[in-house]
Amino acid sequence: MFEPPHPPVHVPTHQISDPTVGVDFFARLIEVSDGTRIKLQLWDTAGQERFRSITRTYYRNSVGALVVFDVCNKKSLEHVPMWIMEAKRHIEPHKAVFILVGTKIDMEDEREVRREDAAALAKFYNISYIETSSMRGVNVEEAFRTITQEVYDKIQSGEFRVEEGWDGIKTGFSRPNHSYPLMEAEPEKSGFCC
């Protein structure tokens, strides 16, 4: 007797997650509009209240912050002002660039936060707003590019200064403070005589 094969068991990938516990660290290269490549050092801090004391340490020397909320969880948007205030209180010496990021836009049926409401909050804080879906790869790179470009523009305008001994912004090369005489290398002697 022939039995049709069982249909494959499918677990929707949006139900599988790897939440941040405490702080995750990673780095990535982003190219800005003039072709300059910028290395970002990113700390993904858990937004839960129980990790709040841990994350305060990571604000120091930051120049940018992606404030991420879940469009399927209205409470997460309601916590955004607290996280922005918390970051502003601990970030120094510059005023950081903030971008509000609404995530999980692929889950439209479960959406609790209207785009207009999130955009209004971003406008209130005078920051950019972008919606993303890491499941579909929508606007994730754009969020990183946007914040990187905004920070880079502040460096170029002099609003953010690259200072000796400060870990917030570093250049990938150092310029010597004094010049060294250039000497031609002497040709190697072969050890053989004519």
Coordinates of N, CA and C in Angstrom, one line a residue, residues 46-169:
A46 N 20.7 44.4 25.6 CA 19.3 43.9 25.8 C 18.5 45.0 26.4
G47 N 17.3 45.2 25.9 CA 16.4 46.2 26.3 C 15.7 46.0 27.6
Q48 N 15.8 44.8 28.2 CA 15.1 44.4 29.4 C 15.6 45.2 30.6
E49 N 14.7 45.6 31.5 CA 15.1 46.3 32.7 C 16.2 45.6 33.5
R50 N 16.1 44.3 33.6 CA 17.1 43.6 34.4 C 18.5 43.7 33.9
F51 N 18.7 44.1 32.7 CA 20.1 44.3 32.2 C 20.5 45.8 32.2
R52 N 19.7 46.7 32.7 CA 19.9 48.1 32.6 C 21.3 48.5 33.2
S53 N 21.6 48.0 34.4 CA 22.9 48.4 35.0 C 24.1 47.9 34.2
I54 N 24.0 46.8 33.5 CA 25.1 46.3 32.7 C 25.3 47.3 31.5
T55 N 24.2 47.7 30.9 CA 24.3 48.4 29.7 C 24.8 49.9 29.9
R56 N 24.7 50.4 31.1 CA 25.2 51.8 31.3 C 26.6 51.9 31.0
T57 N 27.4 50.9 31.3 CA 28.9 51.0 31.0 C 29.2 51.1 29.5
Y58 N 28.3 50.6 28.7 CA 28.6 50.6 27.3 C 28.2 51.9 26.6
Y59 N 27.6 52.8 27.3 CA 27.2 54.1 26.6 C 28.4 55.0 26.5
R60 N 29.4 55.0 27.4 CA 30.5 55.9 27.4 C 31.3 55.8 26.1
N61 N 31.6 56.9 25.6 CA 32.4 57.1 24.3 C 31.6 56.7 23.1
S62 N 30.3 56.5 23.2 CA 29.5 56.2 22.0 C 29.2 57.4 21.2
V63 N 29.1 57.3 19.9 CA 28.8 58.4 19.1 C 27.5 58.2 18.3
G64 N 26.9 57.0 18.4 CA 25.7 56.8 17.8 C 24.9 55.7 18.5
A65 N 23.6 55.7 18.3 CA 22.7 54.7 18.9 C 21.5 54.4 18.0
L66 N 21.4 53.1 17.7 CA 20.2 52.6 17.1 C 19.2 52.2 18.2
V67 N 18.1 53.0 18.4 CA 17.2 52.6 19.4 C 16.1 51.8 18.7
V68 N 16.1 50.5 19.0 CA 15.3 49.5 18.3 C 14.0 49.2 19.1
F69 N 12.9 49.2 18.5 CA 11.7 48.7 19.1 C 11.0 47.7 18.1
D70 N 10.1 47.0 18.7 CA 9.3 45.9 18.0 C 8.0 46.5 17.6
V71 N 7.7 46.6 16.3 CA 6.4 47.2 15.8 C 5.2 46.3 16.2
C72 N 5.5 45.1 16.7 CA 4.4 44.2 17.1 C 4.2 44.3 18.6
N73 N 4.9 45.2 19.3 CA 4.8 45.4 20.7 C 4.8 46.8 21.1
K74 N 3.6 47.4 21.3 CA 3.4 48.8 21.6 C 4.2 49.2 22.8
K75 N 4.4 48.4 23.8 CA 5.1 48.7 25.0 C 6.6 49.0 24.7
S76 N 7.1 48.3 23.7 CA 8.5 48.6 23.3 C 8.7 50.0 22.8
L77 N 7.7 50.5 22.1 CA 7.8 51.9 21.6 C 7.6 52.9 22.8
E78 N 6.8 52.5 23.8 CA 6.6 53.4 24.9 C 7.9 53.5 25.8
H79 N 8.8 52.5 25.7 CA 10.0 52.6 26.4 C 11.1 53.4 25.7
V80 N 10.9 53.7 24.5 CA 11.9 54.5 23.7 C 12.4 55.7 24.4
P81 N 11.5 56.6 24.9 CA 11.9 57.8 25.5 C 12.8 57.6 26.7
M82 N 12.5 56.5 27.5 CA 13.4 56.2 28.6 C 14.8 55.8 28.2
W83 N 14.9 55.0 27.1 CA 16.2 54.6 26.6 C 17.0 55.7 26.0
I84 N 16.3 56.6 25.3 CA 17.0 57.8 24.8 C 17.5 58.7 25.9
M85 N 16.7 58.9 26.9 CA 17.1 59.7 28.1 C 18.3 59.0 28.8
E86 N 18.2 57.7 29.0 CA 19.3 57.0 29.6 C 20.6 57.1 28.9
A87 N 20.5 56.9 27.6 CA 21.7 57.0 26.7 C 22.3 58.4 26.8
K88 N 21.5 59.5 26.6 CA 22.0 60.8 26.7 C 22.6 61.2 28.0
R89 N 22.2 60.6 29.1 CA 22.7 60.9 30.4 C 24.1 60.3 30.5
H90 N 24.4 59.2 29.8 CA 25.7 58.5 30.0 C 26.7 58.7 28.8
I91 N 26.2 59.2 27.7 CA 27.1 59.3 26.6 C 27.9 60.6 26.7
E92 N 29.2 60.6 26.5 CA 30.0 61.7 26.5 C 31.2 61.5 25.7
P93 N 32.0 62.4 25.2 CA 31.9 63.9 25.4 C 30.9 64.5 24.3
H94 N 30.5 63.8 23.3 CA 29.6 64.4 22.3 C 28.2 64.0 22.5
K95 N 27.3 64.8 21.8 CA 25.9 64.4 21.7 C 25.8 63.3 20.6
A96 N 25.3 62.2 21.0 CA 25.3 61.0 20.0 C 24.2 61.2 19.0
V97 N 24.4 60.6 17.9 CA 23.4 60.5 16.8 C 22.5 59.3 17.2
F98 N 21.2 59.6 17.2 CA 20.2 58.5 17.4 C 19.4 58.3 16.2
I99 N 19.1 57.0 16.0 CA 18.1 56.6 14.9 C 17.1 55.7 15.6
L100 N 15.9 55.9 15.3 CA 14.8 55.1 15.8 C 14.5 54.0 14.8
V101 N 14.6 52.7 15.2 CA 14.4 51.6 14.3 C 13.2 50.7 14.7
G102 N 12.2 50.7 13.8 CA 11.1 49.7 14.1 C 11.4 48.4 13.4
T103 N 11.4 47.4 14.1 CA 11.7 46.1 13.5 C 10.5 45.1 13.4
K104 N 10.7 44.1 12.7 CA 9.7 43.0 12.5 C 8.5 43.5 11.6
I105 N 8.8 44.3 10.6 CA 7.7 44.8 9.7 C 7.2 43.7 8.9
D106 N 7.9 42.5 8.8 CA 7.4 41.4 8.1 C 6.1 40.8 8.7
M107 N 5.9 41.1 10.0 CA 4.8 40.5 10.8 C 3.6 41.5 10.8
E108 N 3.2 41.9 9.6 CA 2.2 43.0 9.5 C 0.9 42.6 10.2
D109 N 0.5 41.4 10.2 CA -0.8 41.0 10.9 C -0.7 41.2 12.4
E110 N 0.5 41.2 13.0 CA 0.6 41.3 14.4 C 1.1 42.7 14.8
R111 N 1.1 43.6 13.9 CA 1.6 45.0 14.1 C 0.7 45.7 15.1
E112 N 1.3 46.4 16.1 CA 0.6 47.2 17.1 C 1.0 48.6 17.0
V113 N 2.1 49.0 16.3 CA 2.5 50.3 16.3 C 2.4 50.8 14.8
R114 N 1.6 51.9 14.7 CA 1.5 52.5 13.3 C 2.8 53.2 12.9
R115 N 3.1 53.1 11.7 CA 4.3 53.8 11.2 C 4.3 55.3 11.5
E116 N 3.1 55.9 11.4 CA 2.9 57.3 11.6 C 3.3 57.7 13.1
D117 N 2.9 56.8 14.0 CA 3.1 57.1 15.4 C 4.6 57.0 15.8
A118 N 5.3 56.0 15.2 CA 6.8 55.9 15.4 C 7.5 57.1 14.8
A119 N 7.1 57.5 13.6 CA 7.7 58.6 12.9 C 7.5 59.9 13.6
A120 N 6.3 60.1 14.3 CA 6.0 61.3 15.1 C 7.0 61.3 16.3
L121 N 7.2 60.2 16.9 CA 8.1 60.1 18.0 C 9.5 60.5 17.6
A122 N 10.0 59.9 16.5 CA 11.3 60.3 15.9 C 11.4 61.8 15.6
K123 N 10.3 62.3 15.1 CA 10.3 63.8 14.8 C 10.4 64.6 16.0
F124 N 9.7 64.2 17.1 CA 9.8 64.9 18.4 C 11.3 64.9 18.9
Y125 N 12.0 63.9 18.7 CA 13.4 63.8 19.1 C 14.4 64.3 18.1
N126 N 13.8 64.7 16.9 CA 14.7 65.2 15.8 C 15.7 64.2 15.4
I127 N 15.2 62.9 15.2 CA 16.1 61.8 14.8 C 15.4 61.1 13.6
S128 N 16.3 60.4 12.9 CA 15.8 59.6 11.7 C 14.9 58.4 12.2
Y129 N 14.0 58.0 11.3 CA 13.3 56.8 11.6 C 13.3 55.8 10.4
I130 N 13.5 54.6 10.7 CA 13.5 53.6 9.6 C 12.9 52.3 10.1
E131 N 12.2 51.6 9.2 CA 11.6 50.3 9.6 C 12.3 49.2 8.9
T132 N 12.5 48.1 9.6 CA 13.3 47.0 9.1 C 12.6 45.7 9.3
S133 N 13.1 44.7 8.6 CA 12.8 43.3 8.8 C 14.1 42.5 8.6
S134 N 14.6 42.0 9.7 CA 15.8 41.1 9.6 C 15.4 39.8 8.9
M135 N 14.2 39.4 9.1 CA 13.7 38.1 8.4 C 13.8 38.2 6.9
R136 N 13.4 39.4 6.4 CA 13.4 39.6 4.9 C 14.6 40.4 4.4
G137 N 15.4 40.9 5.3 CA 16.6 41.7 5.0 C 16.2 43.0 4.5
V138 N 15.1 43.6 4.9 CA 14.6 44.9 4.5 C 15.2 46.0 5.4
N139 N 15.9 46.9 4.8 CA 16.4 48.1 5.4 C 17.4 47.9 6.6
V140 N 17.9 46.7 6.9 CA 18.8 46.5 7.9 C 20.1 47.2 7.6
E141 N 20.7 47.0 6.4 CA 21.9 47.6 6.0 C 21.7 49.1 6.0
E142 N 20.5 49.6 5.5 CA 20.2 51.0 5.4 C 20.2 51.7 6.8
A143 N 19.8 51.0 7.8 CA 19.8 51.5 9.2 C 21.3 51.8 9.6
F144 N 22.1 50.8 9.3 CA 23.6 51.0 9.7 C 24.2 52.1 8.8
R145 N 23.9 52.1 7.5 CA 24.4 53.1 6.6 C 24.0 54.5 7.1
T146 N 22.7 54.7 7.4 CA 22.2 56.0 7.8 C 22.9 56.5 9.1
I147 N 23.0 55.7 10.1 CA 23.7 56.2 11.3 C 25.2 56.5 11.1
T148 N 25.8 55.6 10.3 CA 27.2 55.8 10.0 C 27.4 57.1 9.2
Q149 N 26.6 57.4 8.2 CA 26.7 58.6 7.4 C 26.5 59.8 8.3
E150 N 25.5 59.8 9.2 CA 25.2 60.9 10.1 C 26.4 61.2 11.0
V151 N 27.0 60.1 11.6 CA 28.2 60.3 12.4 C 29.4 60.8 11.6
Y152 N 29.6 60.3 10.4 CA 30.7 60.7 9.5 C 30.5 62.2 9.2
D153 N 29.3 62.6 8.9 CA 29.0 64.0 8.5 C 29.4 64.9 9.7
K154 N 29.1 64.5 10.9 CA 29.5 65.3 12.1 C 31.0 65.3 12.3
I155 N 31.7 64.3 12.0 CA 33.1 64.3 12.0 C 33.7 65.3 11.0
Q156 N 33.2 65.2 9.8 CA 33.6 66.0 8.7 C 33.4 67.5 9.0
S157 N 32.3 67.8 9.6 CA 31.9 69.2 9.9 C 32.6 69.8 11.1
G158 N 33.3 68.9 11.9 CA 34.0 69.3 13.1 C 33.2 69.2 14.3
E159 N 31.9 68.9 14.2 CA 31.0 68.8 15.4 C 31.5 67.6 16.3
F160 N 32.0 66.5 15.7 CA 32.6 65.5 16.5 C 34.1 65.6 16.2
R161 N 34.9 65.6 17.2 CA 36.4 65.7 17.1 C 37.0 64.4 17.4
V162 N 38.0 64.1 16.6 CA 38.8 62.9 16.9 C 39.9 63.4 17.8
E163 N 39.9 62.9 19.1 CA 40.8 63.4 20.1 C 41.7 62.3 20.6
E164 N 42.9 62.7 20.8 CA 43.9 61.8 21.3 C 43.5 61.2 22.7
G165 N 43.6 59.9 22.8 CA 43.2 59.3 24.1 C 41.8 59.0 24.3
W166 N 40.9 59.4 23.3 CA 39.5 59.2 23.5 C 39.1 58.0 22.6
D167 N 38.3 57.1 23.1 CA 38.0 55.8 22.4 C 36.8 55.9 21.5
G168 N 36.1 57.0 21.5 CA 34.8 57.1 20.7 C 35.0 57.0 19.2
I169 N 36.0 57.8 18.7 CA 36.2 57.8 17.3 C 37.7 57.7 17.1

